[in-house]
Coordinates of C-alpha atoms in Angstrom, one line a residue:
M1 CA -37.7 4.6 -36.9
I2 CA -33.9 4.9 -36.6
N3 CA -32.5 6.4 -33.4
K4 CA -30.4 9.4 -34.4
K5 CA -28.2 9.5 -31.3
I6 CA -25.8 7.1 -32.9
S7 CA -24.5 9.9 -35.1
I8 CA -23.0 11.7 -32.1
S9 CA -22.3 9.5 -29.1
L10 CA -21.4 6.1 -30.6
I11 CA -19.6 7.4 -33.7
T12 CA -17.4 9.5 -31.3
S13 CA -16.8 6.3 -29.3
L14 CA -16.0 4.5 -32.6
L15 CA -13.5 7.1 -33.6
T16 CA -11.8 7.0 -30.2
S17 CA -11.4 3.2 -30.3
M18 CA -10.1 3.2 -33.9
N19 CA -7.9 6.3 -33.6
L20 CA -9.0 7.5 -37.0
S21 CA -11.9 7.4 -39.5
A22 CA -11.7 8.7 -43.0
E23 CA -14.9 10.7 -43.1
D24 CA -14.6 12.0 -39.5
S25 CA -11.0 12.9 -39.2
V26 CA -11.9 16.5 -38.4
Q27 CA -14.0 15.4 -35.4
L28 CA -11.1 13.1 -34.2
S29 CA -8.8 16.1 -33.8
S30 CA -11.0 17.3 -30.9
I31 CA -10.5 14.0 -28.9
T32 CA -7.9 14.5 -26.3
V33 CA -6.0 12.2 -23.9
S34 CA -3.6 13.0 -21.1
T35 CA -1.8 9.7 -20.2
A36 CA 0.7 9.4 -23.0
T37 CA 2.8 12.5 -22.1
K38 CA 1.3 13.8 -18.8
T39 CA -0.5 16.6 -20.7
E40 CA -3.6 16.9 -22.8
Q41 CA -2.9 16.2 -26.5
S42 CA -4.8 15.1 -29.6
I43 CA -5.1 11.3 -29.8
Q44 CA -3.8 11.7 -33.4
D45 CA -0.4 12.7 -31.9
V46 CA 0.0 9.6 -29.7
T47 CA 2.4 7.1 -31.2
S48 CA 2.0 4.5 -28.4
A49 CA -0.8 1.9 -28.6
I50 CA -3.6 3.6 -26.7
E51 CA -7.3 2.6 -26.1
V52 CA -10.0 4.9 -24.7
I53 CA -13.2 3.7 -23.1
T54 CA -15.5 6.6 -23.6
K55 CA -18.3 8.0 -21.4
E56 CA -20.9 6.6 -23.9
E57 CA -19.5 3.1 -23.8
L58 CA -19.4 3.1 -20.0
E59 CA -23.0 4.4 -19.7
E60 CA -24.3 1.8 -22.2
R61 CA -22.4 -1.3 -21.2
H62 CA -22.9 -1.0 -17.3
F63 CA -19.6 -2.7 -16.4
I64 CA -19.4 -4.2 -13.0
D65 CA -16.1 -2.5 -12.0
A66 CA -13.0 -1.0 -13.6
I67 CA -11.4 -4.4 -14.4
D68 CA -14.6 -5.5 -16.2
A69 CA -14.4 -2.4 -18.3
I70 CA -10.8 -2.5 -19.4
S71 CA -11.0 -6.3 -20.0
S72 CA -13.4 -5.5 -22.9
L73 CA -10.4 -4.1 -24.8
A74 CA -8.1 -6.1 -27.2
G75 CA -5.0 -7.4 -25.5
V76 CA -6.5 -7.3 -22.0
S77 CA -7.5 -10.3 -19.9
F78 CA -8.1 -11.0 -16.2
N79 CA -8.7 -13.8 -13.7
S80 CA -10.6 -13.7 -10.5
N81 CA -10.6 -15.4 -7.1
G82 CA -14.3 -15.4 -6.7
G83 CA -17.2 -12.9 -7.2
L84 CA -17.8 -9.2 -6.7
G85 CA -14.9 -7.6 -4.6
S86 CA -12.7 -10.7 -4.7
K87 CA -9.1 -10.4 -5.8
K88 CA -8.6 -9.9 -9.5
T89 CA -5.5 -9.9 -11.6
V90 CA -5.6 -8.0 -14.9
Y91 CA -3.1 -8.6 -17.7
I92 CA -2.2 -6.2 -20.5
R93 CA -0.4 -8.1 -23.3
G94 CA 0.3 -10.8 -20.8
I95 CA 2.0 -8.6 -18.2
D96 CA 0.1 -8.7 -14.8
S97 CA -1.3 -6.0 -12.5
T98 CA 1.8 -5.7 -10.3
R99 CA 3.6 -4.2 -13.4
L100 CA 0.9 -1.8 -14.4
L101 CA 0.7 1.8 -13.1
I102 CA -2.9 2.5 -12.1
L103 CA -4.0 6.1 -11.7
V104 CA -7.3 7.9 -10.7
D105 CA -7.2 11.4 -12.2
G106 CA -3.4 11.0 -12.2
I107 CA -3.2 9.9 -8.5
R108 CA -1.4 6.6 -7.9
L109 CA -3.6 3.7 -7.0
N110 CA -0.7 1.2 -6.6
D111 CA -0.4 0.0 -3.0
P112 CA 3.3 -0.2 -1.9
A113 CA 2.4 -3.0 0.6
N114 CA 0.6 -5.2 -2.0
T115 CA 2.6 -8.0 -3.6
Q116 CA -0.3 -9.8 -5.4
D117 CA -2.5 -7.6 -7.5
G118 CA -0.8 -4.2 -7.4
S119 CA -3.8 -2.0 -6.7
P120 CA -7.5 -2.2 -5.5
L121 CA -8.7 -1.7 -9.1
H122 CA -11.5 -4.1 -8.6
H123 CA -13.0 -1.8 -6.0
I124 CA -13.4 1.1 -8.4
M125 CA -17.1 1.3 -9.3
M126 CA -18.1 2.9 -12.6
E127 CA -20.9 5.4 -12.2
N128 CA -18.6 8.4 -11.6
I129 CA -16.2 7.6 -14.3
E130 CA -15.9 9.9 -17.4
R131 CA -13.5 7.7 -19.4
I132 CA -10.6 5.3 -19.0
E133 CA -7.3 5.6 -20.9
V134 CA -5.2 2.4 -21.4
L135 CA -1.7 2.9 -22.6
K136 CA 0.1 -0.3 -23.6
G137 CA 3.9 -1.0 -23.4
A138 CA 6.6 0.1 -21.1
Q139 CA 6.0 3.8 -20.0
S140 CA 8.7 4.3 -17.3
G141 CA 10.3 7.0 -19.5
V142 CA 7.3 9.1 -18.7
W143 CA 5.9 7.8 -15.4
G144 CA 8.8 6.0 -13.7
A145 CA 8.5 2.7 -11.8
D146 CA 5.5 0.4 -11.9
A147 CA 4.7 1.2 -15.6
T148 CA 6.5 -1.6 -17.3
G149 CA 3.4 -3.2 -18.8
G150 CA 1.4 0.0 -19.4
V151 CA -0.6 2.7 -17.6
V152 CA -4.3 2.8 -16.8
N153 CA -5.7 6.3 -16.1
I154 CA -9.3 6.4 -14.7
I155 CA -10.7 9.9 -15.2
T156 CA -13.7 11.0 -13.2
K157 CA -16.7 12.9 -14.4
K158 CA -16.7 16.7 -14.8
N159 CA -19.7 19.1 -14.3
K160 CA -21.5 20.8 -17.0
L161 CA -22.4 24.5 -16.6
G162 CA -25.1 25.1 -14.0
T163 CA -26.5 22.8 -11.4
N164 CA -26.0 19.1 -12.0
F165 CA -27.8 16.3 -10.2
S166 CA -27.9 12.6 -11.1
F167 CA -28.8 9.3 -9.3
Y168 CA -29.0 5.6 -10.2
S169 CA -30.3 2.4 -8.7
E170 CA -29.8 -1.2 -9.7
Y171 CA -31.0 -4.6 -8.4
G172 CA -30.0 -8.0 -9.5
S173 CA -28.9 -11.6 -9.0
F174 CA -27.3 -12.6 -5.7
N175 CA -29.4 -9.8 -4.0
T176 CA -27.1 -7.2 -5.5
R177 CA -28.1 -3.6 -4.7
K178 CA -26.5 -0.5 -6.1
F179 CA -27.3 3.1 -5.4
G180 CA -25.5 6.4 -6.0
M181 CA -25.9 10.1 -6.6
N182 CA -23.8 13.0 -7.8
L183 CA -24.5 16.7 -7.1
G184 CA -22.6 19.5 -8.8
Y185 CA -22.5 23.2 -9.5
N186 CA -20.4 25.0 -12.1
N187 CA -20.6 28.8 -12.8
E188 CA -17.2 28.9 -14.7
I189 CA -15.5 30.3 -11.6
I190 CA -16.4 27.7 -9.0
D191 CA -16.8 24.0 -10.1
L192 CA -17.9 21.9 -7.2
S193 CA -19.2 18.3 -7.2
A194 CA -19.8 15.6 -4.6
S195 CA -20.6 11.9 -5.2
Y196 CA -21.7 8.8 -3.3
D197 CA -21.8 5.2 -4.5
F198 CA -23.1 2.2 -2.5
V199 CA -22.9 -1.5 -3.5
K200 CA -24.0 -4.5 -1.5
S201 CA -24.3 -8.1 -2.6
D202 CA -24.7 -11.5 -1.0
S203 CA -22.7 -12.7 -4.0
F204 CA -21.7 -16.3 -4.2
S205 CA -19.0 -18.5 -2.7
A206 CA -15.4 -17.6 -3.7
Y207 CA -14.3 -21.3 -3.3
A208 CA -15.9 -24.0 -5.3
A209 CA -14.1 -27.3 -6.1
Y210 CA -13.9 -27.6 -9.9
G211 CA -17.1 -29.1 -11.3
T212 CA -19.2 -28.5 -8.2
N213 CA -22.3 -26.3 -7.8
I214 CA -21.7 -23.0 -6.1
N215 CA -25.0 -23.4 -4.3
N216 CA -23.4 -26.1 -2.2
Y217 CA -21.3 -23.5 -0.4
E218 CA -21.9 -20.4 1.8
D219 CA -22.1 -17.0 0.1
D220 CA -19.2 -14.5 0.3
A221 CA -20.8 -11.1 0.6
Y222 CA -19.4 -7.8 -0.6
E223 CA -20.1 -4.2 0.4
N224 CA -18.6 -1.0 -1.0
Q225 CA -19.1 2.7 -0.2
T226 CA -17.3 5.3 -2.2
Y227 CA -17.3 9.0 -1.5
G228 CA -15.8 11.8 -3.6
I229 CA -15.6 15.6 -3.7
N230 CA -14.0 17.8 -6.3
L231 CA -13.5 21.6 -6.2
T232 CA -12.0 23.9 -8.9
Y233 CA -11.6 27.6 -8.3
K234 CA -10.8 29.7 -11.3
I235 CA -8.9 32.8 -10.1
D236 CA -8.7 34.4 -13.5
D237 CA -8.3 33.3 -17.1
N238 CA -4.7 32.2 -16.4
N239 CA -4.8 30.7 -12.9
K240 CA -6.9 28.1 -11.1
I241 CA -6.6 25.8 -8.2
K242 CA -8.0 22.3 -7.7
T243 CA -8.5 19.9 -4.9
S244 CA -10.2 16.5 -4.7
Y245 CA -10.8 13.7 -2.2
T246 CA -11.9 10.1 -2.8
K247 CA -12.5 7.5 -0.1
I248 CA -13.3 3.8 -0.8
N249 CA -14.5 1.6 2.0
S250 CA -15.1 -2.0 1.0
F251 CA -15.6 -5.3 2.8
V252 CA -15.5 -8.8 1.3
N253 CA -15.8 -12.3 2.5
T254 CA -13.5 -14.7 0.6
D255 CA -12.0 -18.2 0.7
S256 CA -8.8 -20.0 0.0
S257 CA -8.4 -22.2 -3.1
S258 CA -8.5 -25.3 -1.0
A259 CA -11.5 -24.8 1.3
D260 CA -14.7 -22.9 1.9
S261 CA -13.1 -21.1 4.9
L262 CA -14.0 -17.9 6.7
R263 CA -11.8 -15.0 5.5
T264 CA -12.6 -11.4 5.5
Y265 CA -11.0 -8.4 3.9
D266 CA -11.5 -4.8 5.0
Y267 CA -10.2 -2.2 2.6
D268 CA -9.8 1.6 3.2
T269 CA -8.4 3.6 0.3
Q270 CA -8.1 7.4 0.2
L271 CA -6.9 9.6 -2.6
I272 CA -6.2 13.3 -2.2
N273 CA -5.0 15.9 -4.8
T274 CA -4.3 19.6 -4.5
S275 CA -2.9 21.5 -7.5
Y276 CA -2.3 25.0 -8.9
N277 CA -2.4 25.5 -12.6
F278 CA -1.1 28.5 -14.6
K279 CA -1.8 28.7 -18.3
S280 CA -0.9 31.3 -20.9
K281 CA -0.9 31.2 -24.7
N282 CA 2.2 28.9 -25.2
Y283 CA 3.0 27.8 -21.7
E284 CA 1.3 25.8 -18.9
S285 CA 2.5 24.8 -15.5
D286 CA 1.1 22.6 -12.7
V287 CA 2.3 22.4 -9.1
Y288 CA 0.6 19.5 -7.4
Y289 CA 0.5 17.3 -4.3
N290 CA -0.9 13.8 -4.4
Y291 CA -1.6 11.5 -1.4
S292 CA -2.6 7.8 -1.5
F293 CA -3.5 5.9 1.6
F294 CA -4.1 2.1 1.8
D295 CA -5.4 0.1 4.7
R296 CA -6.1 -3.6 4.4
N297 CA -7.2 -5.8 7.3
Y298 CA -7.2 -9.5 6.4
D299 CA -8.7 -11.9 8.9
K300 CA -9.0 -15.6 8.8
V301 CA -9.5 -18.2 11.6
G302 CA -6.4 -18.2 13.8
S303 CA -4.5 -15.3 12.3
N304 CA -4.7 -11.6 11.5
N305 CA -2.8 -9.7 8.9
Y306 CA -2.8 -5.9 8.8
Y307 CA -1.3 -3.8 6.0
E308 CA -1.0 -0.1 6.0
A309 CA 0.9 2.1 3.4
D310 CA 0.8 5.5 1.9
V311 CA 2.4 7.5 -0.9
H312 CA 3.2 11.2 -0.8
E313 CA 4.0 12.9 -4.2
L314 CA 5.0 16.5 -4.7
G315 CA 5.6 17.5 -8.3
Q316 CA 5.8 20.2 -10.9
K317 CA 5.3 19.8 -14.6
S318 CA 5.3 22.3 -17.4
R319 CA 4.3 22.3 -21.1
L320 CA 5.9 24.7 -23.6
D321 CA 4.4 25.0 -27.1
Y322 CA 7.5 26.2 -28.9
Y323 CA 6.6 25.7 -32.5
K324 CA 3.5 24.8 -34.6
D325 CA 2.4 21.3 -33.5
S326 CA 5.5 20.9 -31.3
Y327 CA 5.6 21.0 -27.5
L328 CA 7.9 20.0 -24.7
V329 CA 6.7 18.6 -21.3
F330 CA 9.2 18.7 -18.5
G331 CA 9.3 18.6 -14.7
A332 CA 10.3 17.0 -11.5
D333 CA 8.6 15.0 -8.8
F334 CA 9.4 13.7 -5.3
K335 CA 7.7 10.6 -3.8
R336 CA 7.9 9.1 -0.4
F337 CA 6.6 5.5 -0.1
N338 CA 5.8 4.4 3.4
V339 CA 4.8 1.0 4.6
N340 CA 3.7 1.1 8.3
K341 CA 2.4 -2.4 8.7
P342 CA 3.3 -5.3 8.8
V343 CA 6.8 -3.9 8.3
D344 CA 7.8 -0.3 9.1
N345 CA 10.0 1.1 6.4
N346 CA 10.1 3.6 3.6
Y347 CA 12.0 4.7 0.5
K348 CA 12.2 8.0 -1.4
N349 CA 12.3 8.7 -5.1
F350 CA 13.3 11.9 -6.9
G351 CA 12.6 12.1 -10.6
L352 CA 13.4 14.4 -13.5
F353 CA 11.6 14.0 -16.8
F354 CA 11.0 15.5 -20.2
N355 CA 9.1 14.4 -23.2
N356 CA 8.9 16.1 -26.6
T357 CA 6.4 15.8 -29.4
N358 CA 6.9 17.1 -32.9
R359 CA 4.5 16.9 -35.8
F360 CA 5.8 17.6 -39.3
S361 CA 2.7 17.4 -41.5
D362 CA 1.9 13.6 -41.6
L363 CA 4.8 12.5 -39.3
V364 CA 4.6 12.5 -35.5
F365 CA 7.9 12.0 -33.6
T366 CA 7.9 11.6 -29.8
Q367 CA 10.8 11.3 -27.4
A368 CA 10.8 10.8 -23.6
L369 CA 13.6 10.6 -21.0
R370 CA 13.4 10.2 -17.3
Y371 CA 16.0 10.0 -14.5
D372 CA 15.0 8.5 -11.1
N373 CA 17.1 8.7 -8.0
Y374 CA 16.3 6.2 -5.2
S375 CA 17.2 6.2 -1.5
N376 CA 17.2 2.3 -1.3
F377 CA 17.9 1.2 -4.9
E378 CA 20.2 1.9 -7.8
N379 CA 19.3 5.0 -9.9
K380 CA 17.4 4.5 -13.2
L381 CA 17.5 6.2 -16.6
T382 CA 14.6 5.2 -18.9
G383 CA 13.2 6.5 -22.1
K384 CA 10.8 6.1 -25.0
L385 CA 11.0 6.8 -28.8
G386 CA 7.9 6.8 -31.1
L387 CA 7.2 7.5 -34.7
K388 CA 3.8 7.7 -36.4
Y389 CA 3.3 8.3 -40.1
Y390 CA 0.0 9.0 -41.8
L391 CA 0.3 7.7 -45.4
T392 CA -3.3 8.8 -46.0
N393 CA -6.3 9.7 -43.7
D394 CA -7.2 6.0 -43.9
F395 CA -3.7 4.5 -43.3
D396 CA -1.2 5.1 -40.6
V397 CA 1.8 3.2 -39.1
S398 CA 3.5 3.7 -35.8
I399 CA 6.5 2.1 -34.1
N400 CA 7.7 2.5 -30.5
A401 CA 10.7 1.4 -28.4
S402 CA 10.7 2.0 -24.7
S403 CA 12.3 0.9 -21.4
G404 CA 10.9 0.4 -17.9
Y405 CA 11.6 -1.0 -14.5
N406 CA 9.8 -2.3 -11.3
I407 CA 11.2 -1.9 -7.9
P408 CA 10.6 -4.4 -5.0
T409 CA 7.8 -3.7 -2.6
M410 CA 8.6 -3.4 1.1
N411 CA 6.9 -6.7 1.8
Q412 CA 9.0 -8.4 -0.8
L413 CA 12.1 -6.9 0.9
Y414 CA 11.2 -7.1 4.6
G415 CA 8.0 -9.2 5.0
T416 CA 7.7 -12.7 6.2
S417 CA 8.8 -14.0 2.8
G418 CA 11.1 -11.1 2.2
N419 CA 14.5 -10.9 0.7
I420 CA 16.7 -7.9 1.4
N421 CA 18.9 -8.7 -1.6
L422 CA 16.3 -8.0 -4.2
N423 CA 17.0 -5.6 -7.1
P424 CA 14.7 -3.8 -9.5
E425 CA 13.7 -5.8 -12.6
N426 CA 14.2 -4.2 -16.0
T427 CA 11.9 -4.2 -19.1
T428 CA 12.4 -3.4 -22.8
S429 CA 9.3 -3.0 -25.0
Y430 CA 8.8 -2.8 -28.7
D431 CA 5.6 -2.5 -30.8
V432 CA 4.5 -1.8 -34.4
N433 CA 1.0 -0.6 -35.0
L434 CA -0.9 -0.4 -38.3
R435 CA -4.3 1.0 -39.1
Y436 CA -6.1 0.8 -42.4
K437 CA -9.6 2.2 -42.3
D438 CA -11.5 0.1 -39.8
I439 CA -8.8 -2.4 -39.0
K440 CA -6.0 -2.1 -36.5
I441 CA -3.0 -4.5 -36.2
S442 CA -0.4 -4.4 -33.4
L443 CA 2.7 -6.6 -33.0
Y444 CA 4.6 -6.4 -29.7
N445 CA 7.5 -7.8 -27.8
S446 CA 8.3 -7.1 -24.2
I447 CA 11.3 -8.5 -22.3
I448 CA 11.6 -8.5 -18.5
E449 CA 15.0 -9.2 -17.1
D450 CA 15.6 -10.5 -13.5
M451 CA 11.8 -10.7 -12.8
L452 CA 10.7 -10.3 -9.3
A453 CA 8.5 -13.3 -8.2
Y454 CA 7.8 -15.7 -5.4
D455 CA 10.0 -18.7 -5.3
F456 CA 7.9 -21.7 -4.1
G457 CA 11.1 -23.7 -3.5
T458 CA 12.8 -21.3 -1.1
K459 CA 9.4 -19.7 0.0
T460 CA 10.9 -16.2 -0.5
Y461 CA 10.8 -13.5 -3.2
T462 CA 13.7 -13.5 -5.6
N463 CA 15.0 -12.1 -8.8
F464 CA 14.8 -14.9 -11.4
S465 CA 17.8 -14.4 -13.6
G466 CA 17.3 -14.5 -17.3
E467 CA 14.6 -13.1 -19.6
N468 CA 10.8 -13.4 -19.4
T469 CA 9.3 -12.7 -22.8
F470 CA 5.8 -11.5 -23.8
K471 CA 5.3 -11.7 -27.6
G472 CA 2.1 -11.4 -29.5
F473 CA -0.2 -9.5 -31.8
E474 CA -3.7 -7.9 -31.7
I475 CA -6.2 -7.4 -34.5
S476 CA -9.3 -5.3 -34.1
Y477 CA -12.1 -4.3 -36.4
Q478 CA -14.8 -1.8 -35.7
K479 CA -17.4 -0.7 -38.3
A480 CA -20.6 1.4 -38.3
I481 CA -22.9 -0.7 -40.5
E482 CA -25.5 1.4 -42.2
T483 CA -26.7 4.1 -39.7
D484 CA -28.0 1.9 -36.9
T485 CA -25.5 -0.8 -36.1
I486 CA -21.9 -1.0 -34.9
L487 CA -19.9 -4.2 -35.1
S488 CA -16.7 -4.7 -33.0
L489 CA -14.3 -7.6 -33.3
S490 CA -10.9 -8.2 -31.8
Y491 CA -8.5 -11.1 -31.6
D492 CA -5.2 -11.3 -29.7
R493 CA -2.6 -14.0 -29.2
V494 CA 0.1 -13.8 -26.6
V495 CA 3.0 -16.1 -26.0
A496 CA 4.4 -15.5 -22.4
K497 CA 7.4 -17.5 -21.3
N498 CA 9.5 -17.3 -18.1
S499 CA 13.3 -17.4 -17.9
D500 CA 13.2 -21.2 -18.1
S501 CA 11.2 -21.0 -21.4
E502 CA 8.1 -22.3 -19.7
Y503 CA 4.7 -20.9 -20.5
I504 CA 3.6 -18.5 -17.8
R505 CA 0.4 -19.6 -15.9
R506 CA -3.1 -18.1 -16.2
I507 CA -2.5 -16.1 -19.4
P508 CA -4.8 -17.2 -22.3
F509 CA -3.0 -18.0 -25.5
D510 CA -5.9 -16.7 -27.7
T511 CA -8.8 -14.4 -27.0
L512 CA -11.6 -13.4 -29.4
K513 CA -14.0 -10.7 -28.5
M514 CA -17.2 -9.5 -30.2
S515 CA -19.7 -6.7 -29.6
L516 CA -22.8 -5.8 -31.7
D517 CA -24.7 -2.6 -31.0
Y518 CA -28.1 -1.9 -32.6
Y519 CA -30.0 1.4 -32.5
G520 CA -32.7 0.8 -35.1
I521 CA -35.6 1.2 -32.7
Q522 CA -36.4 4.7 -31.4
D523 CA -35.1 5.2 -27.8
F524 CA -33.6 1.7 -27.5
H525 CA -30.1 0.4 -27.6
F526 CA -29.4 -3.4 -27.8
N527 CA -26.0 -4.8 -27.2
L528 CA -24.8 -8.4 -27.5
N529 CA -21.2 -9.0 -26.5
G530 CA -19.2 -12.2 -26.2
E531 CA -15.7 -13.5 -25.5
Y532 CA -13.9 -16.7 -26.3
I533 CA -10.9 -17.6 -24.1
G534 CA -8.4 -20.1 -25.6
K535 CA -6.1 -22.5 -23.8
R536 CA -5.0 -21.3 -20.4
Y537 CA -3.4 -23.3 -17.6
N538 CA -3.5 -22.8 -13.9
S539 CA 0.3 -23.5 -13.4
D540 CA 3.5 -22.7 -15.4
D541 CA 4.7 -24.9 -18.3
K542 CA 1.1 -25.8 -19.4
S543 CA 0.5 -27.7 -16.2
G544 CA -2.3 -27.7 -13.7
R545 CA -5.9 -27.5 -14.6
Q546 CA -7.0 -26.2 -18.0
T547 CA -9.0 -23.0 -17.2
G548 CA -9.7 -21.9 -20.8
K549 CA -11.4 -23.0 -24.0
Y550 CA -14.9 -21.5 -23.3
T551 CA -17.2 -18.8 -24.7
L552 CA -19.3 -16.3 -22.7
W553 CA -22.2 -14.2 -24.0
N554 CA -23.7 -11.2 -22.4
S555 CA -26.4 -8.7 -23.3
V556 CA -27.6 -5.2 -22.4
V557 CA -30.8 -3.4 -23.3
N558 CA -31.0 0.4 -22.7
Y559 CA -34.2 2.4 -22.9
D560 CA -34.5 6.2 -22.9
I561 CA -37.7 6.9 -21.0
N562 CA -37.4 10.6 -21.6
K563 CA -34.6 13.2 -21.6
N564 CA -34.0 12.8 -17.9
F565 CA -34.6 9.1 -17.2
K566 CA -33.1 5.9 -18.6
A567 CA -33.7 2.3 -17.8
Y568 CA -31.6 -0.8 -18.6
F569 CA -31.7 -4.6 -18.3
K570 CA -28.6 -6.7 -18.4
I571 CA -27.9 -10.4 -18.6
D572 CA -24.4 -11.8 -17.8
N573 CA -23.4 -15.3 -19.0
I574 CA -26.6 -15.8 -21.0
L575 CA -25.9 -19.5 -21.7
D576 CA -25.1 -20.2 -18.0
K577 CA -21.6 -21.5 -18.9
Y578 CA -19.7 -23.2 -16.2
Y579 CA -16.0 -22.1 -16.1
Q580 CA -13.2 -21.0 -13.7
T581 CA -10.5 -18.5 -14.4
V582 CA -8.4 -19.8 -11.4
D583 CA -8.7 -23.4 -10.3
N584 CA -11.2 -23.9 -7.4
Y585 CA -12.4 -20.3 -7.5
A586 CA -16.0 -19.8 -8.6
T587 CA -17.4 -17.5 -11.3
S588 CA -20.8 -16.2 -11.9
P589 CA -23.6 -18.3 -13.4
R590 CA -26.3 -16.6 -15.4
A591 CA -27.2 -13.4 -13.7
F592 CA -29.8 -10.7 -14.3
Y593 CA -29.7 -7.0 -13.4
I594 CA -32.2 -4.1 -13.9
G595 CA -31.5 -0.5 -13.2
I596 CA -32.6 3.1 -13.7
K597 CA -30.7 6.3 -14.0
A598 CA -31.7 10.0 -13.9
S599 CA -29.9 13.2 -14.6
F600 CA -31.0 16.8 -14.3

């Protein structure tokens, strides 16, 4: 018997990923995103390359963390310094985490004191996530600094009407235990929810000399506790207030790349939002305050490194619908970035922005402009232009040109390896996107001038003069086969070169991804997914160890016990492939996980 739920949940997921489907274009108009222009809009009106990982995909794939989820998309890769909780670097079209703006419900997750991976994205667990929006290409014209490679916006779950309760539990390899619950209530006036997530794992050694067995080393354990509370109060049909609080406490043992040494990381991340929303027929306004706090305690034998930073953001944004299918988003924001340890310094940023969207029948035209005034750096003016044209319901083409910039972190300026003469780096980004029925093709080119990076010669951070280039293309195909199977394929190639025309390290030249979902047996869902990583080198200029040229296969089986309970079984690295993404850092062998979820 064919499982009928594919007709709703997975076809919706298919539509979102592909941006359009001929027979379901009416349904697509109801899919909204909020990252491209800072306001909710139909995905049909987004000219930029955007990918959305839906609630259905998150629930059925059981990703390990946020990086595991977004790396399932075309054009996204990552490398890891060990197992669960270890440092991970994600790349979007070859541009690394330090140049990506990471948001949780619009609150900045970028740590001002972090010079290596930008944000603690690998500590974001997945059970309380509604969807993830990934916007590719420079987006500083909308968001300001840190968005030169794109924006990732993680959006948490919302309550349904009435009382909501859910819980889950998972156990698996490396004595990995997960447990969590969510309790909520929504009567259309008050919407209140609270969540708790717990993860603990013995994991495996972060360090493993290439070719050696990870069982020869001590385990590097991981623990994560995440708390969240959200409250919305609807004053009347036009006014409401919101507040939210998220706290992530995590602890991980890790190693250097040269020895199985004792190192520990303690992370404490807190995110707070308070906002007031006014909405009328043609006008909407938000006044908001966001606060992000980051505390990292890094211990190893003989030394202690303590990092503490926070970001205060006060802003106002408005949306004016001034003509049919045309709207203007405008506003201002003030940010104060504080680094308290290991250096004590701060800088301030005041920004003005507007972005405009016009739809004239089959043509969408977007424009964005942003001015940023800095207390410690030169002021910046950035922008974005985008065009999208629907030749038919099956065929559309879009083109985008945008600018971006990244400012030095406080540690890059004033830390042990700091350089007070650093300047912001500048980015220009172009892409062309084509979709015909179930096939999407994207061609892109991003240029970063005066890139900020660590100089191993002088042992300080510096602006490397010249241009770093990131060129490539993505091809993706997703098709519902008959009524019970979905096939997804993607291939991307990126050529990333530094200012000396050397290939940049740790970025795969080619990546091929595949996913097959089958729903032909009542109450079951079977998924098989795989990834081929092409040539990738541990050091610049195709030097160092070759860390690519391997294929991984994974599988998930979901079973709907009844309307309230679901069970799943997951196998990672089915063929027990030995590989490393960073030289001398271990990756997971074959691993098994079983879990149960309940919702009421």
